[in-house]
Coordinates of N, CA and C in Angstrom, one line a residue:
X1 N -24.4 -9.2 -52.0 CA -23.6 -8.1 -51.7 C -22.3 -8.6 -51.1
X2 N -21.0 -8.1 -51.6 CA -19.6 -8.6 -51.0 C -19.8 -8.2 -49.5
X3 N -19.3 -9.1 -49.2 CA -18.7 -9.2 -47.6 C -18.2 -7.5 -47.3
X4 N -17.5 -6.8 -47.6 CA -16.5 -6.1 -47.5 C -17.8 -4.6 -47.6
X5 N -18.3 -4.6 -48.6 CA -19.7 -3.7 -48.6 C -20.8 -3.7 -47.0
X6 N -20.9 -4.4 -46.6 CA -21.8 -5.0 -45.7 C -21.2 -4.2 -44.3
X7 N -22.4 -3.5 -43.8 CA -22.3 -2.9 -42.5 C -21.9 -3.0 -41.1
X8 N -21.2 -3.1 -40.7 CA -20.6 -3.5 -39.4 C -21.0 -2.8 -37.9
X9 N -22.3 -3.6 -37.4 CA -22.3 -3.1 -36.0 C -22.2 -3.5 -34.9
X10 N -20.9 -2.5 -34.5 CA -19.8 -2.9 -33.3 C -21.2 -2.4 -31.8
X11 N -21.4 -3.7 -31.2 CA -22.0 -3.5 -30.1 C -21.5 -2.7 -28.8
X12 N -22.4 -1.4 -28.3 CA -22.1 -0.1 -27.7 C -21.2 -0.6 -26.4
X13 N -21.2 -2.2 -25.8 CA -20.4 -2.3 -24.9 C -18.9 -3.1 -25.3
X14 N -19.1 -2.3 -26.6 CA -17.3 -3.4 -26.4 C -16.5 -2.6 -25.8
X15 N -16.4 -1.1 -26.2 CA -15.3 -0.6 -26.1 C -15.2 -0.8 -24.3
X16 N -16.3 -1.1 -23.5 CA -16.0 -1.0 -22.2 C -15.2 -1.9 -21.9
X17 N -15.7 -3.4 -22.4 CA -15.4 -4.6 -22.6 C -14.4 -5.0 -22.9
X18 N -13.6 -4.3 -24.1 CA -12.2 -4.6 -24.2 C -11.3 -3.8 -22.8
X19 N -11.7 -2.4 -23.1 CA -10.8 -1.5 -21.6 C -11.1 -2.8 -20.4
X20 N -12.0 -3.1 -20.0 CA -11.6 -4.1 -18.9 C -10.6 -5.1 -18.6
X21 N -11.0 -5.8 -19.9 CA -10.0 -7.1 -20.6 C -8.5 -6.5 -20.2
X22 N -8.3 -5.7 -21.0 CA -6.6 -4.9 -21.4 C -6.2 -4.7 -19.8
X23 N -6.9 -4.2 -18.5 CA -6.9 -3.4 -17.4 C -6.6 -4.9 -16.6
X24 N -7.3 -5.8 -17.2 CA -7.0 -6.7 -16.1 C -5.7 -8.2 -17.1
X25 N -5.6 -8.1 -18.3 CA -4.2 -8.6 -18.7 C -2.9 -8.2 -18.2
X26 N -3.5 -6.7 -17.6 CA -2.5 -5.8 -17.8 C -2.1 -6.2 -16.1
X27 N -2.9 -6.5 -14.9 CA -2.5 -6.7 -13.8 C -2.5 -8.0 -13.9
X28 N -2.7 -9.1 -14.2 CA -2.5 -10.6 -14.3 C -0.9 -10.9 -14.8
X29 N -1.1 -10.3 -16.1 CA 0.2 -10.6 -17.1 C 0.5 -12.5 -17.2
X30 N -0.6 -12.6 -17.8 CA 0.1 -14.1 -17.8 C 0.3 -14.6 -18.8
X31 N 1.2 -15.4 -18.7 CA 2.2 -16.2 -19.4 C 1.6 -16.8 -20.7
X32 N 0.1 -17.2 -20.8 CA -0.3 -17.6 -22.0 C -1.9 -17.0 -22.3
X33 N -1.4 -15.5 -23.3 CA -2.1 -14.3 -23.4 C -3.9 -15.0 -23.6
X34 N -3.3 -15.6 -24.6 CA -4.5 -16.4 -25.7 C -5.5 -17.1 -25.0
X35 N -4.6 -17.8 -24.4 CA -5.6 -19.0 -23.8 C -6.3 -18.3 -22.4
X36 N -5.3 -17.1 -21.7 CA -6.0 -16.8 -20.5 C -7.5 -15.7 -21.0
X37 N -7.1 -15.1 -22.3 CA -7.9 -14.7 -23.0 C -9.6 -15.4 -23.1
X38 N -9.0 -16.6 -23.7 CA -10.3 -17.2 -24.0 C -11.1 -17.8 -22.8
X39 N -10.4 -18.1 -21.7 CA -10.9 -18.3 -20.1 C -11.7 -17.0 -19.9
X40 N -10.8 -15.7 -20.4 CA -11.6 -15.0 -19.5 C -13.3 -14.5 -20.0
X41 N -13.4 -14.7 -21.5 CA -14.3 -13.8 -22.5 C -15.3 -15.2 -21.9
X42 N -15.2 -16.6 -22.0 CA -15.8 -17.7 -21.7 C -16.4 -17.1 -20.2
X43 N -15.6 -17.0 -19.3 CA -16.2 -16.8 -18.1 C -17.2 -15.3 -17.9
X44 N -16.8 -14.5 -18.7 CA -17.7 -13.7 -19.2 C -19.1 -13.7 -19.9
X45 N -19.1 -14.6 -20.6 CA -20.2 -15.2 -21.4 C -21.1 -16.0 -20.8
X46 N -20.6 -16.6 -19.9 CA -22.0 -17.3 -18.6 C -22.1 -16.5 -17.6
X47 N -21.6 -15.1 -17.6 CA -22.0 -14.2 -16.3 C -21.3 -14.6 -15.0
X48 N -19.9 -15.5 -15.2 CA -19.4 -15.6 -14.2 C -17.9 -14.4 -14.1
X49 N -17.4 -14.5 -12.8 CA -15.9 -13.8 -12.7 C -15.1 -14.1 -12.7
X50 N -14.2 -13.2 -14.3 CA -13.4 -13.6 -15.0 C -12.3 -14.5 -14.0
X51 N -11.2 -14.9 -14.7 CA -10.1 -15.7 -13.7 C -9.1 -15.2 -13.4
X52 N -8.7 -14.9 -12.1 CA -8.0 -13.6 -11.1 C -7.5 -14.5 -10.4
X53 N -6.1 -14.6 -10.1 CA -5.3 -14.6 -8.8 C -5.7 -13.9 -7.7
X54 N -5.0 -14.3 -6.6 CA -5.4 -13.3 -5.9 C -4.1 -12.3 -5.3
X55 N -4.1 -11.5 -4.6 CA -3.6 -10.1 -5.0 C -2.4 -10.5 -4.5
X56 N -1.8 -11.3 -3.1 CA 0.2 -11.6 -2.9 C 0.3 -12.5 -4.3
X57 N -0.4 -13.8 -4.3 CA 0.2 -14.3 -5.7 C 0.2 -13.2 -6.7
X58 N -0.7 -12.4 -7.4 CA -0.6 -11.9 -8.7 C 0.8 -10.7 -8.4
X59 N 0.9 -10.2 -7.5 CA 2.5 -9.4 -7.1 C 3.5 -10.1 -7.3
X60 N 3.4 -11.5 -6.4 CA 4.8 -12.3 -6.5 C 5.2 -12.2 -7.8
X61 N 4.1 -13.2 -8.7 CA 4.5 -13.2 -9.9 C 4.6 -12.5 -10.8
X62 N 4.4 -11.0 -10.9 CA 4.7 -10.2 -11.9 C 6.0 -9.5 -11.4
X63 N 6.5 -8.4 -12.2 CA 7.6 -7.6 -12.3 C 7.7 -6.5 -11.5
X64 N 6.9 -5.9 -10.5 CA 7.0 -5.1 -10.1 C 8.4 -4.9 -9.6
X65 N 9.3 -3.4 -9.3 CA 10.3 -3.2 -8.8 C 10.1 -2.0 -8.2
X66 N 8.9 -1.4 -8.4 CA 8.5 0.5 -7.3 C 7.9 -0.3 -6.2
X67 N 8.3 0.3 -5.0 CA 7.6 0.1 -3.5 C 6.3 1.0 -3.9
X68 N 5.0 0.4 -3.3 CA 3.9 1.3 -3.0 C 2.9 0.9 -2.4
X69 N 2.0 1.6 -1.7 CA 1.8 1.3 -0.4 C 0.8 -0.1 -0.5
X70 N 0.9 -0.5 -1.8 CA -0.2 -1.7 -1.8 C 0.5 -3.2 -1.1
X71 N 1.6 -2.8 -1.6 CA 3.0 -3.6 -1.8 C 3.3 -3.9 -0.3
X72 N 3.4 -2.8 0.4 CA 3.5 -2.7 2.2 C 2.4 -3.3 2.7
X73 N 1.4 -3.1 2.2 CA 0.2 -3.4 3.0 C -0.1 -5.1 2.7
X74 N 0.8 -5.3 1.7 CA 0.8 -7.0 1.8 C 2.2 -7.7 2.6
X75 N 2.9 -6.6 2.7 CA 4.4 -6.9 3.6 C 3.5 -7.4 5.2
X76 N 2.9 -6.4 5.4 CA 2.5 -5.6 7.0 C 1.4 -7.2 7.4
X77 N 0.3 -7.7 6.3 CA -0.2 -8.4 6.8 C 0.9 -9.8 6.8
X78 N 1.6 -10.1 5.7 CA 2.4 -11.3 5.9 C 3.4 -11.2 7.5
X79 N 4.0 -9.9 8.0 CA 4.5 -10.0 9.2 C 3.2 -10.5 10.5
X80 N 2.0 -10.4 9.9 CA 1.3 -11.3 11.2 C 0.9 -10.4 12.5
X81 N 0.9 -9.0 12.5 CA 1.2 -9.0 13.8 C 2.1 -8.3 14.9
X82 N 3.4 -9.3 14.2 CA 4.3 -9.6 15.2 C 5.0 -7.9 15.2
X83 N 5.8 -7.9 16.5 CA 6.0 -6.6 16.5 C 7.7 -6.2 16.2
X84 N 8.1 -7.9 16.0 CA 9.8 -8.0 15.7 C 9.7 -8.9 14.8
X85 N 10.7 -8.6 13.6 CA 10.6 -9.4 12.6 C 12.1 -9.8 12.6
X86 N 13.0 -11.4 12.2 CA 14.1 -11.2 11.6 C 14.8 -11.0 10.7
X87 N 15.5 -10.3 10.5 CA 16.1 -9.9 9.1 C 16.2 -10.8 8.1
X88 N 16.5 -12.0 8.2 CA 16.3 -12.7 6.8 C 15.0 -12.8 6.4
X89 N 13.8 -13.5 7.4 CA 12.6 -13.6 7.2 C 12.1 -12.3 6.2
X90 N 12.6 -11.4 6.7 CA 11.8 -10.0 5.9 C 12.5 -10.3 4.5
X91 N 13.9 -10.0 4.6 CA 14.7 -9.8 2.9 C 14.0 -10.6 2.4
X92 N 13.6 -12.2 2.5 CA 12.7 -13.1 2.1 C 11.8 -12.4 1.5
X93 N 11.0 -11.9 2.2 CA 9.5 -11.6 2.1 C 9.8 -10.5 0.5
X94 N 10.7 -9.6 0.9 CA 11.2 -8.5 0.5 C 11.2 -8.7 -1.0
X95 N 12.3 -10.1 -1.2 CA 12.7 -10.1 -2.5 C 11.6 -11.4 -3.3
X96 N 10.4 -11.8 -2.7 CA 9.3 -12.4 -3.5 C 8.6 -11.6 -3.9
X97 N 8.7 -10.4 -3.5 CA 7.6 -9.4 -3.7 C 8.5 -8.3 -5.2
X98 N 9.4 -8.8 -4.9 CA 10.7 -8.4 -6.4 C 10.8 -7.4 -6.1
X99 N 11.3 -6.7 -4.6 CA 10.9 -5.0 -4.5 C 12.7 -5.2 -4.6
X100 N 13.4 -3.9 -4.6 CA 14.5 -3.5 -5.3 C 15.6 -3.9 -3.7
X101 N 16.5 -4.6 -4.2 CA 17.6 -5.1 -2.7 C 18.3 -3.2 -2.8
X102 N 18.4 -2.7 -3.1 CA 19.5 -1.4 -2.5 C 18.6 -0.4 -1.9
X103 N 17.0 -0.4 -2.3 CA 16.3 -0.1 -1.1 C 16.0 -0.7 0.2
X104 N 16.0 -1.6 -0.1 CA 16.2 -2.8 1.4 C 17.0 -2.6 2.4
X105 N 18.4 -2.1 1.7 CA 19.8 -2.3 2.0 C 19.7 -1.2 2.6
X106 N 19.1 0.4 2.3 CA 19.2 1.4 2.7 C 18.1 1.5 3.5
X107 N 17.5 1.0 3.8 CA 16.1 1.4 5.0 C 16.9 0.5 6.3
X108 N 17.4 -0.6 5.9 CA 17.8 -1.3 7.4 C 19.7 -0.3 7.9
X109 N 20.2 0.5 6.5 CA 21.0 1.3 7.1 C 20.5 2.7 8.0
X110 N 19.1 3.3 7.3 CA 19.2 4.5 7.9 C 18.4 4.2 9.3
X111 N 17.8 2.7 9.3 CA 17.4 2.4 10.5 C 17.8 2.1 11.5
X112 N 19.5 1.5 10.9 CA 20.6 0.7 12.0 C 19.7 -0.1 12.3
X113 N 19.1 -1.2 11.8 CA 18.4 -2.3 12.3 C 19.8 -3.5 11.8
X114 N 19.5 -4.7 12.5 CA 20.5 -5.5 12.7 C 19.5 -7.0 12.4
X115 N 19.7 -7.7 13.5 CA 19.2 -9.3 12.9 C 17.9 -9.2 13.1
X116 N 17.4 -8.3 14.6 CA 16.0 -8.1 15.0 C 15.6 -7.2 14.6
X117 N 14.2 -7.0 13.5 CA 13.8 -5.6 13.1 C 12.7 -4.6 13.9
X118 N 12.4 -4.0 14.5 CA 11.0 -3.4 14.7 C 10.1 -2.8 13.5
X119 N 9.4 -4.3 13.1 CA 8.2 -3.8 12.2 C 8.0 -2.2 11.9
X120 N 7.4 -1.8 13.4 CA 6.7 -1.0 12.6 C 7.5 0.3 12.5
X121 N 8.5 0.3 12.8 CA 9.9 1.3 12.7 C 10.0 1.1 11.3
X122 N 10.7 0.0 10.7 CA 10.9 -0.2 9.7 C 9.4 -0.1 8.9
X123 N 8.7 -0.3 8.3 CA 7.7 0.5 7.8 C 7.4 1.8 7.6
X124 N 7.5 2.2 9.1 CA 7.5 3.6 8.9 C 8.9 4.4 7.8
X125 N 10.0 4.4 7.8 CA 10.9 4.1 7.2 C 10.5 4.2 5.5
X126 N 9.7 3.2 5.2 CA 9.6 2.7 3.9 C 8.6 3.4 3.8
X127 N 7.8 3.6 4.2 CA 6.3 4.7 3.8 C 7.2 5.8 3.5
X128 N 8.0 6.5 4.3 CA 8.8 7.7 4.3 C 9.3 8.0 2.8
X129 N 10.0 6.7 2.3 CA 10.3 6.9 0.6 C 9.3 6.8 0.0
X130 N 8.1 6.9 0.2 CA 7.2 7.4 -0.8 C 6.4 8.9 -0.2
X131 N 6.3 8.8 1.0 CA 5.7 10.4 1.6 C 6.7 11.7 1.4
X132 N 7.5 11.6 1.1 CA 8.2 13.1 0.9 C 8.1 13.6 2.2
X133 N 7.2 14.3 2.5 CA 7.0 14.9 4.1 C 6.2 13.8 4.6
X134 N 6.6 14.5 6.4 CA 6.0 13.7 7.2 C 4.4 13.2 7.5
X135 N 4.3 14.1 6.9 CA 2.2 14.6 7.3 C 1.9 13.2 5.9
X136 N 2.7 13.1 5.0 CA 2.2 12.2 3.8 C 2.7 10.8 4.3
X137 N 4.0 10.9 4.7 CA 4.7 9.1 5.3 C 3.6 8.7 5.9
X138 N 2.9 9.6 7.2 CA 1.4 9.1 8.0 C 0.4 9.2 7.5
X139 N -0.2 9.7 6.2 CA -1.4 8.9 5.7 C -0.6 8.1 5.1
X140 N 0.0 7.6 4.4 CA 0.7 6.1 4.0 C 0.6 5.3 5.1
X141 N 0.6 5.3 6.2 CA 1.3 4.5 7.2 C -0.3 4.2 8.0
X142 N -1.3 5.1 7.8 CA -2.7 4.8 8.2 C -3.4 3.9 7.0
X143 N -3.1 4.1 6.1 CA -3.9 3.2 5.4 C -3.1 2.4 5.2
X144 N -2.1 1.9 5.2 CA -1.4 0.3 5.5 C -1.6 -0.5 6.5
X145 N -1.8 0.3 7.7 CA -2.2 -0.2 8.9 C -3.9 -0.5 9.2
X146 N -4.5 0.8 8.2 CA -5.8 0.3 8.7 C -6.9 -0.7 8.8
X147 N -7.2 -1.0 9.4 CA -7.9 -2.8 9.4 C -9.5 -2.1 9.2
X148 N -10.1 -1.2 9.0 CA -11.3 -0.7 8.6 C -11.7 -1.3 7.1
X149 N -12.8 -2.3 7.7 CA -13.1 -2.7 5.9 C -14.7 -2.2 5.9
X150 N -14.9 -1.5 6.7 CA -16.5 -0.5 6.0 C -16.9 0.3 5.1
X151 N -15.3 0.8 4.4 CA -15.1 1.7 3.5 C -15.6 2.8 4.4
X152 N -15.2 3.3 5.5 CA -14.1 4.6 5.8 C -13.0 5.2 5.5
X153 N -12.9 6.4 6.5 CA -11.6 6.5 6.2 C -10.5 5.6 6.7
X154 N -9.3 5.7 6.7 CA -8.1 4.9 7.7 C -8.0 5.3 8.5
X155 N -7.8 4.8 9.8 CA -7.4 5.3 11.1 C -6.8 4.3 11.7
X156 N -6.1 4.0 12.3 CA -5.1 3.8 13.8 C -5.5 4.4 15.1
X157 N -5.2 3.3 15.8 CA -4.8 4.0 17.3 C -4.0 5.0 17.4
X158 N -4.3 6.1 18.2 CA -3.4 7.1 18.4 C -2.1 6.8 19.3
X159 N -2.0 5.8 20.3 CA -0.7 5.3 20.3 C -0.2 5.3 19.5
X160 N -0.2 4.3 18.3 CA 0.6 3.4 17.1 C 0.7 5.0 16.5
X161 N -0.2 5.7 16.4 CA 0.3 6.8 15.6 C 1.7 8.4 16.4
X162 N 1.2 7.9 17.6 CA 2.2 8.8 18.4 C 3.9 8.3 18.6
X163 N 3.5 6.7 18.3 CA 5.0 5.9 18.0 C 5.7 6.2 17.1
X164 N 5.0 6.2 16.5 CA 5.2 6.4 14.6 C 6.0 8.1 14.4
X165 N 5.0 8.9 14.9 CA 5.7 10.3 14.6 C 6.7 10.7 15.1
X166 N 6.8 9.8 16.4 CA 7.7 10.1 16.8 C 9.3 10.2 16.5
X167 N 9.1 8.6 16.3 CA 10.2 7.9 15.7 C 10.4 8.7 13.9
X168 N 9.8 9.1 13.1 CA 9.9 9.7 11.8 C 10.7 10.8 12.5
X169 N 9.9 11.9 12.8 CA 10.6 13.0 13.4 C 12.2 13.0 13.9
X170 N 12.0 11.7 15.1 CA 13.7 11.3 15.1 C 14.9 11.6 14.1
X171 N 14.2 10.5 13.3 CA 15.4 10.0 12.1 C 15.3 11.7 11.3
X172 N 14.5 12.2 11.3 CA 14.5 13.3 10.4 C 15.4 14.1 10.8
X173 N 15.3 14.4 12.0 CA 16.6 15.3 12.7 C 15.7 16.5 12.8
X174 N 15.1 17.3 11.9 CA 15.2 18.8 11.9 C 13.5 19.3 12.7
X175 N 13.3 18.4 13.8 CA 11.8 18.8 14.1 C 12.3 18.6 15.6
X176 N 11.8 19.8 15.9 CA 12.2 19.8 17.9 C 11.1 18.9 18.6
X177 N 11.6 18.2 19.5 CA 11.0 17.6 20.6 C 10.0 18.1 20.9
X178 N 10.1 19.6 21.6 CA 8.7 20.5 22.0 C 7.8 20.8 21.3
X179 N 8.6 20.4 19.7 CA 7.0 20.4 18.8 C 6.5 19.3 18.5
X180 N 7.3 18.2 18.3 CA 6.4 17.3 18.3 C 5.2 17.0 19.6
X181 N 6.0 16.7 20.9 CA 5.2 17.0 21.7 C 4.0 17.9 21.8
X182 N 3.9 19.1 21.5 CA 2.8 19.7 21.4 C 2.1 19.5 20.6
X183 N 2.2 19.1 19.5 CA 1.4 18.7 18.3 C 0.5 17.2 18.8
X184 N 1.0 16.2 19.2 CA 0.8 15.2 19.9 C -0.2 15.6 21.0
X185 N 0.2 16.5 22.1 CA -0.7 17.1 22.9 C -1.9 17.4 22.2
X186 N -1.7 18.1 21.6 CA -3.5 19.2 21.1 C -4.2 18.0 20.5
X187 N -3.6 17.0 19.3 CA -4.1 15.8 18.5 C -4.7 14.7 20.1
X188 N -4.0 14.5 21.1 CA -4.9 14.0 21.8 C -6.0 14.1 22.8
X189 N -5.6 15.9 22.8 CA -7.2 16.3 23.9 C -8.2 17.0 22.9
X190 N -7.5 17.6 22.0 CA -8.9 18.2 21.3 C -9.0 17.7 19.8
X191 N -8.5 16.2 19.5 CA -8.7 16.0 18.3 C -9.5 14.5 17.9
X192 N -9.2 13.8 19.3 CA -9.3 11.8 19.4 C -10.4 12.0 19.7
X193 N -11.3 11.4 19.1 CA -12.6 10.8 20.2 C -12.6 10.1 21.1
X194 N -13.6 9.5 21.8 CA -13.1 8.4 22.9 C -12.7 7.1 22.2
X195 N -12.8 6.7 21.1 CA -12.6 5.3 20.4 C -11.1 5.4 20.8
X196 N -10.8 6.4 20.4 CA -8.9 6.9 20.7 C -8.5 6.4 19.0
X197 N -9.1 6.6 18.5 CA -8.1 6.6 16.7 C -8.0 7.1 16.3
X198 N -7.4 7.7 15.1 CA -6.9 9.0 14.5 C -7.2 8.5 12.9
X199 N -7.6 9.7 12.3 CA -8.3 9.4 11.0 C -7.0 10.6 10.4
X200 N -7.0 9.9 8.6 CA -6.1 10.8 7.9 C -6.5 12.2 7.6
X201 N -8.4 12.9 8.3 CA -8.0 14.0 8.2 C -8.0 14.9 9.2
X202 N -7.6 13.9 10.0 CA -7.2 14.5 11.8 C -6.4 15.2 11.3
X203 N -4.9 15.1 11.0 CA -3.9 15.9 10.4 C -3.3 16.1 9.2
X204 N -4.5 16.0 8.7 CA -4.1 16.6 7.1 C -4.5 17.8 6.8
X205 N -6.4 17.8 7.6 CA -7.0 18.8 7.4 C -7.6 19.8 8.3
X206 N -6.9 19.4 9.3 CA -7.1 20.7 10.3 C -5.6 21.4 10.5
X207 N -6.2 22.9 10.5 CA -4.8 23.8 10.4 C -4.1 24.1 11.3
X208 N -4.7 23.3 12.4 CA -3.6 23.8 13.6 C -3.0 22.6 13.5
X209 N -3.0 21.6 13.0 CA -2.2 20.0 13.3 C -0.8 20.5 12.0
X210 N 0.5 21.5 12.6 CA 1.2 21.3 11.8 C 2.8 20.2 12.2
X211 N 2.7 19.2 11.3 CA 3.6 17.7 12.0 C 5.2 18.2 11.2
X212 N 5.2 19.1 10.3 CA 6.4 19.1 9.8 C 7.5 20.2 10.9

């Protein structure tokens, strides 16, 4: 019988098999398709895990140019900590990560930050250009911050989060003092538990918590 006559059956897990392959060329992107190809179907083939970078390297090296909060949350741990960062150190950090210099340029203007940064001012800040409103900059800004690896939700300390609103609200201009404050009030007597942390649906999903 010709070759060409002869029945072809395509095994039920390729299609998954290739979508993985493609899903993870597609976040690797490396330089030599073929060969990282055949690394990876090989490492497949003995039931081992395929060959991955790990997540600052595989950023540095690709193209990204959109800020998003994966991107922060690898900013947040390279700052260490510290609660002052200096301005070169960061732009550093800033432009291995290939994130765009006229956003850079404009977060440390609408910050008026100078040689000394405040981390987590400036974060907050850059969550801000992806949250639209405030209620969304702070779940951005909880799950960048969150150090919960149990697979919960995000949460922070309600200090770090009372800092935070505060300072957003500031720069925003158009939210009165007496409401933030009160908002702050009710969130810390009838909303914290005694752990004192704040989860994203402390004020996302209760209707009296309104932050805008």
């Amino acid at each position: 019988m010709p070759v060409m006559d002869r029945q072809v059956c395509i095994p039920p897990e390729l299609p998954e098999l290739l979508k993985q392959f493609t899903k993870a060329a597609i976040r690797m992107q490396p330089q030599d398709l073929i060969q990282w190809g055949v690394e990876y179907f090989e490492a497949i083939a003995r039931g081992e895990t395929p060959p991955m970078r790990e997540q600052s390297e595989r950023v540095a090296l690709s193209n990204w140019t959109e800020l998003t909060p994966e991107l922060l949350k690898i900013l947040h741990s390279q700052v260490a900590g510290r609660l002052i960062i200096h301005a070169d150190e960061l732009a550093q950090m800033w432009k291995v990560l290939n994130l765009p210099t006229d956003l850079f340029n404009s977060l440390m203007n609408v910050g008026r930050f100078t040689e000394e940064i405040e981390w987590l001012k400036f974060l907050a800040l850059a969550c801000s250009s992806l949250g639209v409103t405030i209620a969304k900059t702070l779940k951005i800004i909880c799950e960048v911050l969150s150090c919960d690896h149990a697979g919960g939700p995000p949460r922070i300390p309600f200090s770090t989060f009372q800092f935070l609103y505060t300072y957003i609200a500031e720069v925003d201009g158009e939210i009165s003092a007496s409401h933030v404050s009160r908002m702050l009030n009710y969130i810390e007597h009838e909303v914290i538990g005694p752990d004192g942390l704040i989860k994203v649906n402390d004020f996302t999903q209760n209707p009296r918590v309104q932050l805008e």
